[in-house]
Coordinates of C-alpha atoms and ligand atoms in Angstrom, one line a residue:
M146 CA 0.0 0.0 0.7
I147 CA 3.2 2.2 0.8
N148 CA 4.5 1.6 -2.5
R149 CA 1.3 2.8 -4.5
R150 CA 1.2 6.2 -2.7
R151 CA 1.1 9.2 -4.8
F152 CA 3.2 12.3 -3.5
L153 CA 2.9 15.4 -4.5
T154 CA 6.6 17.2 -4.2
I155 CA 5.9 19.9 -1.5
G156 CA 7.2 22.4 -3.8
S157 CA 2.7 22.4 -4.5
L158 CA 1.5 22.9 -1.5
A159 CA 4.4 25.6 -0.3
G160 CA 1.1 27.7 0.1
L161 CA -0.2 25.7 3.3
I162 CA 3.7 26.0 5.7
P163 CA 4.6 28.9 3.4
S164 CA 7.3 29.5 4.7
L165 CA 9.1 26.2 5.1
S166 CA 12.2 26.4 2.0
F167 CA 10.9 23.1 0.2
R168 CA 12.7 20.9 -1.6
S169 CA 11.2 18.7 -4.3
K170 CA 13.6 16.3 -4.8
K171 CA 17.1 14.8 -2.7
S172 CA 18.9 17.8 -1.4
A173 CA 22.8 17.7 -1.0
S174 CA 21.4 18.2 2.5
G175 CA 19.2 14.6 1.7
L176 CA 16.7 16.0 2.6
V177 CA 13.6 15.3 1.3
S178 CA 9.1 17.4 2.2
T179 CA 6.5 15.2 0.8
L180 CA 3.0 15.9 2.2
S181 CA 0.8 12.8 0.5
S182 CA -1.8 13.2 -0.8
E183 CA -3.9 10.3 -0.6
P184 CA -4.5 8.8 3.4
T185 CA -1.9 5.6 4.5
R186 CA -4.6 3.4 5.0
L187 CA -8.0 2.9 3.4
A188 CA -10.8 3.7 6.4
A189 CA -12.5 -0.1 7.1
K190 CA -14.0 0.2 11.3
P191 CA -12.7 -1.0 13.6
I192 CA -9.8 -0.3 14.0
V193 CA -7.0 -0.3 15.9
I194 CA -3.9 1.6 15.9
S195 CA -0.4 1.9 17.9
T196 CA 3.2 2.7 17.8
W197 CA 5.8 0.8 16.5
K198 CA 5.9 -2.6 16.7
Q199 CA 2.8 -4.3 18.4
P200 CA 0.9 -7.3 17.1
K201 CA -0.1 -8.4 21.0
A202 CA -0.9 -5.2 22.2
N203 CA -3.8 -4.6 19.2
A204 CA -4.5 -8.1 18.3
A205 CA -5.8 -8.1 23.1
A206 CA -7.0 -4.3 22.1
Q207 CA -9.0 -6.4 19.4
A208 CA -10.0 -9.0 21.1
V209 CA -12.0 -5.7 22.7
L210 CA -13.4 -4.7 20.7
D211 CA -14.6 -8.2 18.7
K212 CA -17.0 -8.0 21.1
G213 CA -18.1 -5.1 21.0
G214 CA -16.7 -3.4 23.1
R215 CA -15.8 0.1 23.8
A216 CA -13.0 1.8 21.5
L217 CA -11.9 3.6 25.6
E218 CA -11.7 -1.0 27.0
A219 CA -10.3 -1.5 24.3
V220 CA -7.0 0.7 24.6
E221 CA -6.7 0.3 27.7
A222 CA -6.0 -3.3 27.5
G223 CA -4.2 -3.0 24.5
V224 CA -1.6 -1.1 25.8
R225 CA -1.8 -2.8 29.1
V226 CA 0.1 -5.5 27.0
P227 CA 4.0 -3.7 26.7
E228 CA 3.4 -2.1 30.2
A229 CA 3.2 -5.8 31.6
D230 CA 6.4 -7.1 29.4
P231 CA 9.9 -6.5 30.5
A232 CA 10.6 -7.7 26.9
D233 CA 9.9 -4.0 26.1
M234 CA 11.8 -1.3 28.0
S235 CA 10.3 1.6 27.4
V236 CA 7.2 0.9 28.7
G237 CA 6.3 -0.7 32.1
Y238 CA 7.7 -2.8 33.5
G239 CA 11.3 -3.2 32.4
G240 CA 11.4 0.3 31.4
R241 CA 14.4 1.9 31.4
P242 CA 15.5 3.9 34.6
D243 CA 16.0 7.7 35.0
R244 CA 19.7 8.4 35.9
D245 CA 19.6 7.8 39.4
G246 CA 18.2 3.5 38.7
H247 CA 14.3 4.4 39.6
V248 CA 11.6 3.6 36.3
T249 CA 8.9 6.5 36.4
L250 CA 6.4 6.1 34.4
D251 CA 3.7 8.7 32.5
A252 CA 0.6 7.9 30.7
C253 CA -2.7 9.5 29.6
I254 CA -5.7 8.3 27.8
M255 CA -8.8 9.6 26.2
D256 CA -12.2 8.4 25.7
E257 CA -14.4 9.6 22.8
R258 CA -16.3 12.3 25.8
G259 CA -13.1 13.9 25.4
N260 CA -12.3 13.2 29.0
A261 CA -8.5 12.4 29.6
G262 CA -6.9 11.2 32.7
S263 CA -2.9 11.2 33.7
V264 CA -0.6 10.5 35.7
T265 CA 3.4 11.1 35.4
F266 CA 6.5 10.6 37.6
L267 CA 4.7 7.6 38.7
E268 CA 6.7 4.7 40.7
H269 CA 6.2 1.2 41.9
I270 CA 3.0 0.9 39.2
M271 CA 3.2 -2.0 36.6
H272 CA -0.3 -0.4 35.1
P273 CA -0.1 3.6 34.9
I274 CA -3.0 3.6 32.2
S275 CA -5.2 1.8 34.4
V276 CA -4.1 4.3 37.3
A277 CA -4.8 7.3 34.4
R278 CA -8.3 6.0 34.2
A279 CA -8.9 5.9 37.2
V280 CA -8.0 9.5 37.4
M281 CA -10.2 10.7 34.9
E282 CA -13.0 8.4 35.8
K283 CA -13.1 8.9 39.9
T284 CA -11.9 12.1 40.5
P285 CA -12.6 15.7 39.4
H286 CA -9.0 16.2 38.3
V287 CA -7.1 15.2 34.7
M288 CA -4.0 14.7 35.7
L289 CA -2.1 13.1 39.1
S290 CA 2.0 13.4 39.2
G291 CA 5.0 11.4 41.3
E292 CA 3.6 10.9 45.7
G293 CA 0.4 12.0 44.3
A294 CA -0.1 9.2 42.0
L295 CA 1.5 6.7 43.6
N296 CA -1.3 7.3 47.0
F297 CA -4.1 7.6 44.8
A298 CA -2.5 4.3 42.3
L299 CA -2.4 2.1 45.8
A300 CA -5.7 3.5 47.6
Q301 CA -7.6 2.4 44.4
G302 CA -6.2 -1.5 45.1
F303 CA -2.9 -1.3 42.6
K304 CA -0.3 -3.8 44.2
K305 CA 3.3 -1.9 44.4
E306 CA 5.5 -3.6 42.5
N307 CA 9.6 -3.3 41.7
L308 CA 9.9 -2.9 38.0
L309 CA 13.2 -2.5 37.3
T310 CA 14.0 -5.6 36.3
K311 CA 17.8 -7.4 36.4
K312 CA 18.7 -6.4 31.9
A313 CA 17.2 -3.1 32.8
E314 CA 20.1 -2.3 35.8
K315 CA 22.8 -4.0 34.5
E316 CA 22.7 -1.8 30.9
W317 CA 21.9 1.1 34.0
R318 CA 24.7 0.3 35.4
E319 CA 26.9 -0.1 32.3
W320 CA 25.6 4.0 32.1
L321 CA 26.7 4.8 34.2
K322 CA 30.4 3.9 33.1
T323 CA 30.0 7.2 31.3
A324 CA 27.0 9.1 32.0
K325 CA 27.2 10.4 28.6
Y326 CA 23.6 11.2 27.5
K327 CA 22.4 11.8 24.9
P328 CA 19.2 11.4 23.3
I329 CA 19.7 9.2 19.8
A330 CA 17.1 8.4 17.0
N331 CA 15.9 5.2 17.1
I332 CA 18.8 3.6 18.8
E333 CA 16.8 3.9 22.6
R334 CA 14.7 1.6 20.9
H335 CA 12.1 4.1 21.4
D336 CA 8.9 1.0 21.8
T337 CA 6.8 3.4 23.3
I338 CA 2.6 2.7 23.0
G339 CA 0.0 5.4 21.1
M340 CA -2.3 3.8 20.3
L341 CA -5.5 4.8 18.8
A342 CA -8.9 3.1 17.8
I343 CA -12.3 2.8 16.8
D344 CA -15.0 0.7 17.7
D345 CA -17.8 0.0 16.4
Q346 CA -20.0 2.9 17.4
G347 CA -17.5 4.7 15.0
N348 CA -15.8 6.4 18.9
I349 CA -12.3 6.8 18.9
S350 CA -10.4 6.5 22.4
G351 CA -6.5 6.9 23.0
A352 CA -3.8 5.8 25.4
C353 CA -0.6 6.4 25.3
T354 CA 2.2 4.9 27.5
T355 CA 5.8 4.7 29.1
S356 CA 8.6 4.7 31.3
G357 CA 10.6 7.6 29.0
L358 CA 13.6 8.2 27.4
A359 CA 16.0 6.4 30.0
Y360 CA 18.7 7.5 32.1
K361 CA 16.4 10.9 32.2
M362 CA 16.8 13.6 35.4
R363 CA 15.2 12.5 37.6
G364 CA 11.5 14.0 37.7
R365 CA 11.4 15.0 33.7
V366 CA 8.3 13.6 32.7
G367 CA 8.2 13.8 28.5
D368 CA 4.6 14.5 26.0
S369 CA 3.4 10.9 26.1
P370 CA 0.9 11.6 29.7
I371 CA 0.4 15.3 28.3
I372 CA -2.6 15.4 26.4
G373 CA -2.4 17.1 23.4
A374 CA 1.4 15.9 23.4
G375 CA 1.4 12.8 23.3
L376 CA -2.4 11.6 22.6
F377 CA -5.3 13.4 21.7
V378 CA -8.6 12.8 20.2
D379 CA -11.7 14.8 19.1
N380 CA -14.5 12.5 18.1
E381 CA -15.9 14.6 15.8
I382 CA -12.3 14.6 13.6
G383 CA -10.3 12.0 15.1
G384 CA -6.8 10.9 17.6
A385 CA -3.4 11.3 17.4
C386 CA -0.3 10.3 19.0
A387 CA 3.0 10.6 18.7
T388 CA 6.2 8.6 19.9
G389 CA 9.6 9.7 20.2
L390 CA 11.1 12.4 21.9
G391 CA 9.0 14.2 23.9
E392 CA 10.5 17.6 24.7
L393 CA 9.9 18.1 20.8
V394 CA 6.9 17.3 20.9
M395 CA 5.9 19.3 23.9
R396 CA 6.9 21.8 22.7
T397 CA 4.8 22.1 19.1
C398 CA 1.0 20.9 21.0
G399 CA 2.1 17.6 18.4
S400 CA -1.0 15.8 19.6
F401 CA -3.0 18.3 19.3
L402 CA -1.7 20.4 16.1
V403 CA -2.7 17.0 14.2
V404 CA -6.0 16.5 15.0
E405 CA -6.5 20.3 14.4
L406 CA -5.1 20.1 10.9
M407 CA -7.9 17.2 10.4
R408 CA -9.9 19.3 11.0
Q409 CA -9.2 22.0 8.7
G410 CA -8.8 19.3 5.7
R411 CA -6.0 17.3 6.2
T412 CA -5.8 13.6 5.4
P413 CA -4.7 12.2 8.8
Q414 CA -1.1 11.1 6.6
Q415 CA -1.1 14.9 5.6
A416 CA -1.4 16.6 9.1
C417 CA 0.9 13.5 10.5
E418 CA 3.4 15.9 7.8
E419 CA 3.3 19.0 8.5
A420 CA 2.8 18.4 11.8
A421 CA 6.7 17.1 11.6
L422 CA 7.5 19.8 9.1
R423 CA 6.2 22.2 11.8
I424 CA 8.6 20.4 14.1
V425 CA 11.6 20.9 12.5
K426 CA 11.1 23.6 10.8
K427 CA 11.8 25.1 14.2
Q428 CA 14.1 22.5 16.0
D429 CA 16.5 21.4 16.1
Y430 CA 16.3 17.3 15.0
K431 CA 19.0 16.8 13.5
D432 CA 19.7 13.5 15.8
I433 CA 16.3 13.4 16.8
Q434 CA 13.4 11.6 16.5
V435 CA 9.9 11.7 16.3
G436 CA 7.1 10.1 15.4
F437 CA 3.3 11.0 14.8
L438 CA 0.3 8.7 14.2
A439 CA -3.2 9.7 13.1
V440 CA -6.4 8.2 11.9
N441 CA -9.6 10.1 11.0
K442 CA -13.3 9.3 11.9
K443 CA -13.8 7.7 8.9
G444 CA -10.9 5.4 9.5
E445 CA -8.8 6.7 7.6
S446 CA -5.0 6.8 9.2
G447 CA -1.7 7.2 8.5
A448 CA 2.1 8.1 9.8
F449 CA 5.1 10.4 9.4
S450 CA 8.6 10.7 11.5
I451 CA 11.6 12.5 11.6
Q452 CA 13.6 9.6 10.8
P453 CA 13.8 6.3 9.0
G454 CA 13.1 4.1 11.4
F455 CA 9.6 5.2 12.3
N456 CA 7.1 1.5 12.5
Y457 CA 2.6 1.2 13.1
T458 CA 1.1 -1.6 14.0
I459 CA -2.4 -1.8 12.1
T460 CA -5.2 -3.4 12.9
Q461 CA -8.5 -3.7 9.9
Q462 CA -10.4 -6.3 9.2
K463 CA -9.0 -8.5 11.3
Q464 CA -5.5 -8.6 9.9
T465 CA -3.1 -7.0 11.6
Q466 CA -0.1 -6.1 10.2
V467 CA 3.5 -3.5 10.8
I468 CA 4.0 -1.4 8.6
D469 CA 7.4 1.6 7.7
A470 CA 6.0 5.0 7.8
K471 CA 7.2 8.0 5.5
S472 CA 10.2 9.9 7.7
Y473 CA 12.1 13.2 6.2
L474 CA 15.3 12.2 6.7
K475 CA 16.1 9.3 4.1
Ligands
SD4_1690 C1 9.5 10.7 26.0 N1 7.8 10.2 23.4 O1 9.4 10.5 27.4 C2 8.6 9.3 25.1 C3 9.9 8.2 24.6 C4 9.7 7.4 23.4 O2 9.8 5.8 22.3 O3 7.9 8.0 23.0 N2 9.7 6.5 24.0 O4 9.7 11.6 25.2

């Protein structure tokens, strides 16, 4: 499907983003700019779509939708899979710690009514997404952080656990020998999961959960739990989520921007591309990865990243595929 897509050169779209100097061909620096003329994937509902290679998470979400469940239930069930999987070292249990050796988690969730819940800097709880959902449904707030989030989780019956696996600890101790902190595109194997789903009723929900950047400063919170940055859903329009270096996504309200661009008429693919170009235009992106993923109300979807290497998993009509996203740099 991806190879069959037609692309417009950015030159013909210069009116949309006037101040970028677009190139229609590969330049000396290797930059290529494109905005697609078609959505990446044609509409089909229900749909589950998630950042990176997450077939098991999509299967768990799809199982909920197969029973006629809400998209909200689906995305929660879906992202709980990598949260509990120690092999996924960017999410939940087994996540890489901060520079002081603590696993700290960020997550958020949004439903079709525009309700939102979020936890940041949460420690010791395997399923931050479920705590985020409890914040949404059981408190008058949107976001709880740190000790307050942990106390709330414990009061809700969540169990306190050690989330630092031997493997993650060993790698961290190795890192301590040089303790150089420089996030590099894809090298940290970004597996943060952002998931969007549309259910039988046509309702959209989303979830995003991560242990954040490996060896981050203690207390650092990324884009993933920030409504509008790591995730945004507007049931009239669509949903979007982001992965990669959160600082770049937060500075541009990335997921909100993608949804707003879809509101203005962009396809999900075009919206993801334009949001990535916004970052490229304003930020130092050279070694940095950011990927966007979006779905609109019709069930069309799209994805785009700054660096090559970003992929996503889509489940539609009972078929699951992992697709390489187009990228700004080649
Ligand atoms: C963050 N956006 O904390 C997250 C990291 C990420 O895959 O996406 N990793 O900045």
